[in-house]
């Protein structure tokens, strides 16, 4: 078993470059199925979810060739539908996009039930509502989502009951080859939805309104391959911003889009961080005492839920009492018990956590219960006094490219280690 081991108490200094965005890369990789051509995707993060998405395509008959660490050529000319291995598909939420891609390309889809972080119930009723609006019949059979459109899909309007990133992405993917006009109302507005629309338009789709609450799609006959560069990962950038807010120091974060980080920057400044913004770079430092703050997560441009655990870790040592309300997920607080082991004083009532700032946290053996919870453990450990051992680091590696190496280069005392057969911890590098 591998662990991340951190000696806390060292401020961060230096420069870190942000990778491509996980939650943009996954839909773009799977949407390449629609082209039946060669696509070159650049600026991919080297993370296990991307490796998994490429493995799924390969298993369906796509040609997948890594040109370098962050660039892949995908050829979906000969891909078949309905055959993605259940054990691969069930490992991540992003697999849901296979349904829209297979429906859009083949008029039929058969995809195993998707996995992903456990936040309680993660329904797909809005995805199904969208596919049915386009003329598909959708059934759940033996753990598979089976969709068929015998007469082919046709453009239509769909009004989502709630703002959902996944369903907005899935219906956009399904609709680009559907004859006629599709209007997605109450659409999610995240930057990765705009990135997907830009990728699809580069392949010949006709999508307008991405990034607003109303997305319009005019169906086209076919798409062609393209070369496309993924946008920087705003959550990865926000995670390093939270890390320096917790540990102290001053770092330069390059390859970011400051506009995507506005609400994160504003909240961290409220908490006492000093931030300078440039075209594609942010410099963030924290020298003064951390101040309390309240956070409520909402769909973009609201405060991103995927930054919630990381910010809670920072607030553990802020002066005063903070309130963190989770507006998106039923239960995203499984990380709280792990922070309790480090001396955090947090109470949770439903979707609201009350964080009573403490003088300091102390290192402890903790678990990464999911992707962003794992990032929160790292952030808390960087600020804590003493040694923290984090297990379950596979969750972290799903979404963070070389987080240990990047933090080492910023001066953190962090290592990846593995347990030998004699149960001793050895350096993994
Ligand atoms: C995406 O999940 C992200 N995952 C999540 O990031 C992120 O937390 C979430 O969007 C919100 O921004 C990927 O992009 C792979 P949703 P998704 O559909 O698409 C309800 C990370 O850390 N809902 O926007 O599953 C749902 O229950 C991960 O990178 C329905 O009710 O999220 C939730 O309350 C974790 N019916 C809300 O909408 C549906 O059919 C938002 O879900 C779909 C969703």
Coordinates of C-alpha atoms and ligand atoms in Angstrom, one line a residue:
X1 CA 0.0 0.0 0.0
X2 CA 1.3 3.5 -0.8
X3 CA 1.1 6.5 1.4
X4 CA 1.9 10.2 1.2
X5 CA 4.0 11.3 4.2
X6 CA 4.3 14.9 5.2
X7 CA 6.3 16.8 7.9
X8 CA 4.2 19.9 8.4
X9 CA 5.2 23.4 9.3
X10 CA 7.2 24.5 6.3
X11 CA 5.9 27.5 4.2
X12 CA 5.8 27.2 0.4
X13 CA 8.0 29.2 -1.9
X14 CA 8.6 29.0 -5.7
X15 CA 6.6 28.3 -8.8
X16 CA 4.1 25.7 -9.9
X17 CA 2.6 25.1 -13.4
X18 CA -1.0 24.0 -13.7
X19 CA -2.0 21.1 -15.9
X20 CA -5.0 20.6 -18.2
X21 CA -8.4 20.3 -16.5
X22 CA -9.5 16.8 -15.5
X23 CA -13.2 17.6 -15.8
X24 CA -12.7 19.1 -19.3
X25 CA -10.4 16.3 -20.5
X26 CA -12.8 13.4 -19.7
X27 CA -15.8 14.7 -21.7
X28 CA -13.5 15.8 -24.6
X29 CA -11.7 12.4 -24.8
X30 CA -15.0 10.5 -24.8
X31 CA -16.7 12.9 -27.2
X32 CA -14.0 12.2 -29.8
X33 CA -16.1 9.0 -30.4
X34 CA -18.5 11.3 -32.4
X35 CA -15.8 12.2 -35.0
X36 CA -15.0 8.7 -36.3
X37 CA -11.6 10.4 -37.1
X38 CA -8.3 11.2 -35.6
X39 CA -8.1 13.8 -32.8
X40 CA -5.0 15.1 -31.1
X41 CA -5.7 16.3 -27.6
X42 CA -3.0 18.4 -25.9
X43 CA -2.3 19.6 -22.4
X44 CA -3.9 16.5 -20.8
X45 CA -3.2 16.0 -17.1
X46 CA -1.2 12.7 -16.4
X47 CA -3.8 11.4 -14.0
X48 CA -5.4 8.0 -13.5
X49 CA -8.9 9.1 -14.6
X50 CA -7.5 10.2 -18.0
X51 CA -5.5 6.9 -18.3
X52 CA -8.8 5.1 -17.6
X53 CA -10.8 7.1 -20.2
X54 CA -8.2 6.3 -22.8
X55 CA -8.2 2.6 -21.7
X56 CA -12.0 2.5 -22.2
X57 CA -11.6 3.9 -25.7
X58 CA -8.9 1.4 -26.5
X59 CA -11.0 -1.4 -25.3
X60 CA -13.8 -0.3 -27.7
X61 CA -11.5 -0.5 -30.7
X62 CA -10.1 3.1 -30.8
X63 CA -6.5 3.7 -31.7
X64 CA -4.8 5.5 -28.8
X65 CA -1.2 6.8 -29.1
X66 CA 0.5 8.9 -26.5
X67 CA 2.6 11.4 -28.4
X68 CA 4.2 12.7 -25.2
X69 CA 3.3 12.8 -21.5
X70 CA 0.4 15.2 -22.0
X71 CA -0.6 14.7 -25.7
X72 CA -2.6 11.9 -27.1
X73 CA -3.7 11.0 -30.6
X74 CA -7.1 9.2 -30.6
X75 CA -8.5 7.5 -33.8
X76 CA -12.1 6.5 -33.4
X77 CA -12.7 5.4 -37.0
X78 CA -13.2 1.8 -36.2
X79 CA -14.6 2.1 -32.7
X80 CA -17.7 -0.1 -31.7
X81 CA -20.4 0.9 -29.3
X82 CA -21.9 -1.0 -26.4
X83 CA -18.7 -2.9 -25.4
X84 CA -17.0 -0.7 -22.9
X85 CA -15.9 -3.0 -20.1
X86 CA -18.1 -2.7 -17.0
X87 CA -15.1 -2.9 -14.6
X88 CA -13.4 0.1 -16.2
X89 CA -16.6 2.2 -16.7
X90 CA -17.7 1.7 -13.1
X91 CA -14.5 3.3 -11.8
X92 CA -15.4 6.9 -12.5
X93 CA -18.3 9.3 -13.0
X94 CA -16.9 10.6 -16.3
X95 CA -17.9 7.3 -17.9
X96 CA -21.5 8.6 -18.1
X97 CA -20.4 10.6 -21.2
X98 CA -20.1 7.4 -23.1
X99 CA -23.9 7.2 -23.2
X100 CA -24.2 10.5 -25.1
X101 CA -21.3 9.7 -27.3
X102 CA -22.5 6.2 -28.3
X103 CA -26.1 7.6 -28.8
X104 CA -24.8 10.4 -30.9
X105 CA -22.6 8.3 -33.1
X106 CA -24.5 5.0 -33.3
X107 CA -28.1 5.8 -32.3
X108 CA -27.7 3.3 -29.4
X109 CA -25.8 3.0 -26.2
X110 CA -25.1 0.3 -23.6
X111 CA -22.9 1.6 -20.7
X112 CA -22.2 0.2 -17.2
X113 CA -23.3 2.1 -14.2
X114 CA -20.7 4.9 -13.6
X115 CA -18.7 5.2 -10.4
X116 CA -17.0 8.3 -8.9
X117 CA -16.6 9.9 -5.5
X118 CA -19.2 8.9 -2.9
X119 CA -21.3 12.0 -2.0
X120 CA -24.4 10.1 -1.3
X121 CA -27.0 9.7 -4.1
X122 CA -25.7 10.7 -7.6
X123 CA -28.8 10.3 -9.9
X124 CA -28.7 10.4 -13.6
X125 CA -32.4 11.3 -14.1
X126 CA -31.6 14.5 -15.9
X127 CA -29.3 12.8 -18.3
X128 CA -32.2 10.4 -19.1
X129 CA -34.6 13.3 -19.4
X130 CA -32.4 14.9 -22.0
X131 CA -31.8 11.7 -24.0
X132 CA -35.6 11.0 -24.0
X133 CA -36.2 14.6 -25.2
X134 CA -34.0 13.8 -28.2
X135 CA -36.0 10.7 -29.0
X136 CA -34.1 7.9 -27.2
X137 CA -35.7 5.2 -25.1
X138 CA -33.6 4.6 -22.0
X139 CA -33.8 1.5 -19.7
X140 CA -31.6 0.3 -16.8
X141 CA -30.9 -3.4 -17.3
X142 CA -28.6 -5.5 -15.1
X143 CA -26.6 -2.5 -14.0
X144 CA -26.3 -1.1 -17.5
X145 CA -27.8 2.0 -18.9
X146 CA -29.3 1.0 -22.3
X147 CA -30.5 3.7 -24.7
X148 CA -31.9 3.3 -28.2
X149 CA -33.2 5.7 -30.8
X150 CA -34.5 3.4 -33.6
X151 CA -35.6 6.4 -35.7
X152 CA -32.3 8.2 -34.8
X153 CA -32.1 11.3 -32.5
X154 CA -33.8 14.5 -33.4
X155 CA -33.1 18.0 -32.0
X156 CA -35.5 19.2 -29.2
X157 CA -35.7 21.4 -26.2
X158 CA -34.9 20.2 -22.7
X159 CA -35.2 22.2 -19.4
X160 CA -33.2 20.7 -16.6
X161 CA -34.9 20.4 -13.2
X162 CA -31.6 21.3 -11.6
X163 CA -28.2 22.7 -12.8
X164 CA -26.1 19.6 -13.6
X165 CA -22.7 19.6 -15.2
X166 CA -22.9 16.0 -16.3
X167 CA -26.3 16.1 -17.9
X168 CA -25.5 19.4 -19.7
X169 CA -22.3 17.7 -21.1
X170 CA -24.0 14.4 -22.0
X171 CA -27.0 16.0 -23.8
X172 CA -24.7 18.4 -25.7
X173 CA -22.6 15.4 -26.8
X174 CA -25.7 13.5 -27.9
X175 CA -27.3 16.4 -29.7
X176 CA -24.4 17.6 -32.0
X177 CA -25.2 15.1 -34.7
X178 CA -29.0 15.1 -34.2
X179 CA -30.9 16.8 -37.1
X180 CA -32.7 20.0 -36.1
X181 CA -32.2 22.4 -33.2
X182 CA -31.6 21.4 -29.6
X183 CA -32.0 24.0 -26.8
X184 CA -30.7 23.1 -23.3
X185 CA -32.2 25.4 -20.7
X186 CA -31.1 25.8 -17.1
X187 CA -27.7 24.5 -18.4
X188 CA -24.6 24.4 -16.2
X189 CA -22.1 27.2 -17.0
X190 CA -18.8 25.7 -15.9
X191 CA -15.6 26.6 -17.9
X192 CA -15.2 22.9 -18.8
X193 CA -18.6 23.0 -20.6
X194 CA -17.3 25.9 -22.7
X195 CA -14.1 23.9 -23.3
X196 CA -16.1 20.9 -24.6
X197 CA -18.3 23.2 -26.8
X198 CA -15.1 24.7 -28.2
X199 CA -13.7 21.2 -28.9
X200 CA -16.9 20.1 -30.6
X201 CA -17.2 23.3 -32.7
X202 CA -13.5 22.8 -33.8
X203 CA -14.6 19.4 -35.0
X204 CA -17.4 21.0 -37.0
X205 CA -20.3 21.2 -34.6
X206 CA -22.7 24.2 -34.3
X207 CA -23.0 25.1 -30.6
X208 CA -23.7 28.5 -29.2
X209 CA -24.4 29.8 -25.7
X210 CA -22.0 27.5 -23.8
X211 CA -21.1 29.2 -20.6
X212 CA -24.6 30.7 -20.3
X213 CA -27.8 29.0 -19.0
X214 CA -29.1 28.4 -22.5
X215 CA -27.1 26.3 -25.0
X216 CA -28.3 26.0 -28.6
X217 CA -27.1 23.2 -30.9
X218 CA -27.9 22.9 -34.6
X219 CA -27.3 19.3 -35.6
X220 CA -24.7 18.6 -38.4
X221 CA -24.2 15.6 -40.7
X222 CA -20.8 14.6 -39.3
X223 CA -17.8 15.8 -37.4
X224 CA -14.1 15.6 -38.3
X225 CA -11.1 15.2 -36.2
X226 CA -9.1 18.2 -34.9
X227 CA -6.2 19.2 -32.6
X228 CA -7.3 20.7 -29.4
X229 CA -5.7 22.0 -26.2
X230 CA -7.5 21.5 -22.9
X231 CA -7.9 24.6 -20.6
X232 CA -6.0 24.8 -17.3
X233 CA -7.5 23.1 -14.3
X234 CA -9.0 25.8 -12.0
X235 CA -9.5 23.3 -9.2
X236 CA -5.9 22.2 -9.3
X237 CA -4.9 25.9 -9.2
X238 CA -7.3 26.6 -6.4
X239 CA -5.8 23.6 -4.5
X240 CA -2.3 25.1 -4.6
X241 CA -3.7 28.5 -3.6
X242 CA -5.4 26.9 -0.6
X243 CA -2.1 25.1 0.2
X244 CA -0.1 28.3 0.5
X245 CA -2.9 29.9 2.5
X246 CA -2.7 27.1 5.0
X247 CA 1.1 26.6 5.1
X248 CA 2.1 30.2 4.6
X249 CA 4.8 31.5 2.1
X250 CA 4.4 32.9 -1.4
X251 CA 4.2 31.1 -4.7
X252 CA 3.8 31.8 -8.4
X253 CA 1.1 29.7 -10.1
X254 CA 1.5 29.6 -13.9
X255 CA -0.7 28.5 -16.8
X256 CA -4.0 29.6 -15.2
X257 CA -7.0 31.6 -16.4
X258 CA -7.5 34.1 -13.5
X259 CA -11.1 34.7 -14.5
X260 CA -12.0 31.1 -13.6
X261 CA -10.4 31.6 -10.2
X262 CA -12.1 34.9 -9.3
X263 CA -14.3 33.6 -6.6
X264 CA -11.6 31.5 -5.0
X265 CA -9.2 34.4 -5.0
X266 CA -11.8 36.7 -3.5
X267 CA -12.5 34.2 -0.7
X268 CA -8.8 33.6 0.1
X269 CA -8.2 37.4 0.1
X270 CA -11.0 37.7 2.6
X271 CA -9.2 35.1 4.7
X272 CA -5.9 37.1 4.6
X273 CA -4.1 35.9 1.5
X274 CA -2.4 38.5 -0.7
X275 CA -3.0 37.9 -4.4
X276 CA -1.6 39.5 -7.6
X277 CA -3.2 38.5 -11.0
X278 CA -1.4 38.6 -14.3
X279 CA -2.5 37.3 -17.8
X280 CA -1.9 33.6 -17.1
X281 CA -0.3 33.7 -13.7
X282 CA -1.3 34.3 -10.1
X283 CA 1.1 35.1 -7.3
X284 CA -0.3 34.3 -3.9
X285 CA 1.2 34.8 -0.4
X286 CA 0.0 34.6 3.2
X287 CA 2.0 36.1 5.9
X288 CA -0.6 37.5 8.3
X289 CA -2.9 35.4 10.6
X290 CA -5.7 33.5 8.7
X291 CA -9.1 35.1 9.2
X292 CA -12.5 33.1 9.4
X293 CA -14.9 33.1 6.5
X294 CA -18.2 31.6 5.3
X295 CA -18.5 29.6 2.1
X296 CA -21.5 28.3 0.3
X297 CA -20.9 26.1 -2.7
X298 CA -23.0 26.7 -5.8
X299 CA -22.9 26.0 -9.5
X300 CA -20.4 28.2 -11.5
X301 CA -19.9 31.1 -11.2
X302 CA -20.6 30.4 -7.6
X303 CA -18.0 28.9 -5.2
X304 CA -17.0 25.5 -6.6
X305 CA -18.0 22.5 -4.6
X306 CA -14.7 20.8 -5.7
X307 CA -12.8 23.4 -3.6
X308 CA -15.0 22.8 -0.5
X309 CA -12.8 20.2 1.4
X310 CA -9.6 22.1 0.6
X311 CA -11.0 25.4 2.0
X312 CA -12.3 23.7 5.1
X313 CA -8.7 22.4 5.8
X314 CA -7.5 26.0 5.6
X315 CA -10.3 27.3 7.8
X316 CA -9.3 24.8 10.6
X317 CA -6.5 27.2 11.7
X318 CA -8.3 30.5 10.9
X319 CA -9.0 32.9 13.8
X320 CA -12.7 32.6 14.6
X321 CA -15.6 30.4 13.5
X322 CA -16.4 29.7 9.9
X323 CA -19.5 28.1 8.2
X324 CA -19.2 25.9 5.1
X325 CA -22.5 25.1 3.4
X326 CA -22.5 22.4 0.6
X327 CA -25.1 23.5 -1.9
X328 CA -24.5 20.8 -4.5
X329 CA -23.9 17.4 -2.9
X330 CA -26.0 15.4 -0.3
X331 CA -22.9 14.5 1.8
X332 CA -19.5 15.9 1.0
X333 CA -18.3 15.9 4.6
X334 CA -16.7 12.4 4.9
X335 CA -13.3 14.2 5.2
X336 CA -14.3 15.9 8.5
X337 CA -13.7 12.9 10.6
X338 CA -10.1 12.7 9.2
X339 CA -9.5 16.3 10.1
X340 CA -10.8 15.6 13.6
X341 CA -7.8 13.1 14.0
X342 CA -5.5 16.2 13.4
X343 CA -7.2 18.2 16.2
X344 CA -9.7 20.1 14.0
X345 CA -12.9 21.3 15.8
X346 CA -15.7 20.9 13.3
X347 CA -19.4 20.1 13.7
X348 CA -21.6 19.0 10.8
X349 CA -25.4 19.4 10.7
X350 CA -26.9 18.2 7.4
X351 CA -25.2 20.2 4.6
X352 CA -23.5 22.7 6.9
X353 CA -20.2 22.4 8.7
X354 CA -19.2 24.8 11.5
X355 CA -15.4 25.1 11.8
X356 CA -14.0 26.5 15.1
X357 CA -10.5 27.8 14.4
X358 CA -7.7 26.2 16.5
X359 CA -4.2 27.3 17.3
X360 CA -2.7 24.5 15.4
X361 CA -3.3 21.0 13.9
X362 CA -1.1 18.0 14.7
X363 CA 0.0 15.4 12.2
X364 CA -1.8 12.0 12.3
X365 CA -2.5 8.9 10.2
X366 CA -5.5 9.9 8.0
X367 CA -7.2 8.6 4.9
X368 CA -8.0 10.2 1.5
X369 CA -11.7 9.3 1.5
X370 CA -12.2 10.8 -2.0
X371 CA -10.3 13.0 -4.5
X372 CA -10.8 16.4 -3.1
X373 CA -10.9 15.1 0.5
X374 CA -7.4 13.7 -0.2
X375 CA -6.2 17.2 -1.3
X376 CA -7.7 18.6 1.9
X377 CA -5.6 16.1 4.0
X378 CA -2.5 17.2 2.2
X379 CA -3.3 20.9 2.9
X380 CA -4.0 20.2 6.5
X381 CA -0.8 18.2 6.9
X382 CA 1.3 21.0 5.3
X383 CA 0.0 23.3 8.1
X384 CA 0.1 20.8 10.9
X385 CA 2.8 20.3 13.5
X386 CA 4.6 16.9 13.0
X387 CA 4.1 14.0 10.7
X388 CA 1.0 13.0 8.8
X389 CA 0.7 9.7 6.9
X390 CA -2.1 9.7 4.2
X391 CA -3.4 6.4 3.0
X392 CA -5.8 5.8 0.1
X393 CA -3.7 8.0 -2.2
X394 CA -5.1 6.4 -5.3
X395 CA -8.1 8.8 -4.9
X396 CA -5.7 11.8 -5.0
X397 CA -3.9 10.4 -8.1
X398 CA -7.2 10.3 -10.0
X399 CA -7.1 14.0 -10.3
X400 CA -3.8 15.6 -9.4
X401 CA -0.8 15.3 -11.7
X402 CA 2.4 14.9 -9.7
X403 CA 1.1 16.7 -6.6
X404 CA 4.0 15.2 -4.5
X405 CA 6.7 16.4 -6.9
X406 CA 5.1 19.8 -7.3
X407 CA 4.8 20.4 -3.6
X408 CA 8.4 19.1 -3.0
X409 CA 9.6 21.7 -5.5
X410 CA 7.7 24.3 -3.5
X411 CA 9.6 23.3 -0.4
X412 CA 7.1 21.0 1.3
X413 CA 8.6 18.1 3.2
X414 CA 6.4 15.5 1.4
X415 CA 7.2 12.1 0.1
X416 CA 5.4 9.2 -1.5
X417 CA 6.2 5.9 0.4
X418 CA 5.1 2.3 0.3
X419 CA 4.7 -0.3 3.0
X420 CA 7.1 -3.2 2.6
X421 CA 6.1 -6.8 3.3
X422 CA 7.6 -6.2 6.8
X423 CA 5.2 -3.3 7.1
X424 CA 7.9 -0.7 7.1
X425 CA 7.5 2.5 5.2
X426 CA 10.0 2.9 2.3
X427 CA 10.6 5.8 -0.1
X428 CA 8.6 5.1 -3.2
X429 CA 10.9 7.2 -5.4
Ligands
LIG1 C1 -19.3 16.9 -12.0 O1 -20.0 15.8 -11.4 C2 -17.8 16.8 -11.6 N1 -17.3 15.5 -12.0 C3 -17.7 16.8 -10.0 O2 -16.3 16.9 -9.7 C4 -18.4 18.1 -9.5 O3 -18.4 18.1 -8.1 C5 -19.8 18.3 -10.1 O4 -19.8 18.2 -11.5 C6 -20.4 19.7 -9.8 O5 -19.6 20.7 -10.3 C7 -16.8 15.4 -13.3 O6 -16.8 16.4 -14.0 C8 -16.2 14.1 -13.7 P1 -23.7 17.3 -11.5 P2 -21.5 15.5 -11.9 O7 -24.4 16.5 -12.5 O8 -21.6 15.8 -13.4 C9 -27.8 16.5 -9.1 C10 -14.3 16.3 -8.8 O9 -13.9 16.4 -7.6 N2 -28.1 15.7 -10.3 O10 -23.4 18.7 -11.8 O11 -21.8 14.2 -11.4 C11 -26.7 15.8 -8.3 O12 -27.2 14.9 -7.4 C12 -15.7 15.8 -9.1 O13 -13.6 16.5 -9.8 C13 -29.4 15.2 -10.4 O14 -30.2 15.4 -9.5 O15 -22.3 16.6 -11.1 C14 -26.0 17.0 -7.6 O16 -26.8 17.3 -6.5 C15 -16.4 15.4 -7.8 N3 -29.8 14.5 -11.5 C16 -26.1 18.1 -8.7 O17 -27.2 17.7 -9.6 C17 -28.9 14.2 -12.5 O18 -29.3 13.5 -13.5 C18 -24.9 18.4 -9.4 O19 -24.5 17.2 -10.1 C19 -27.6 14.7 -12.4 C20 -27.2 15.5 -11.3

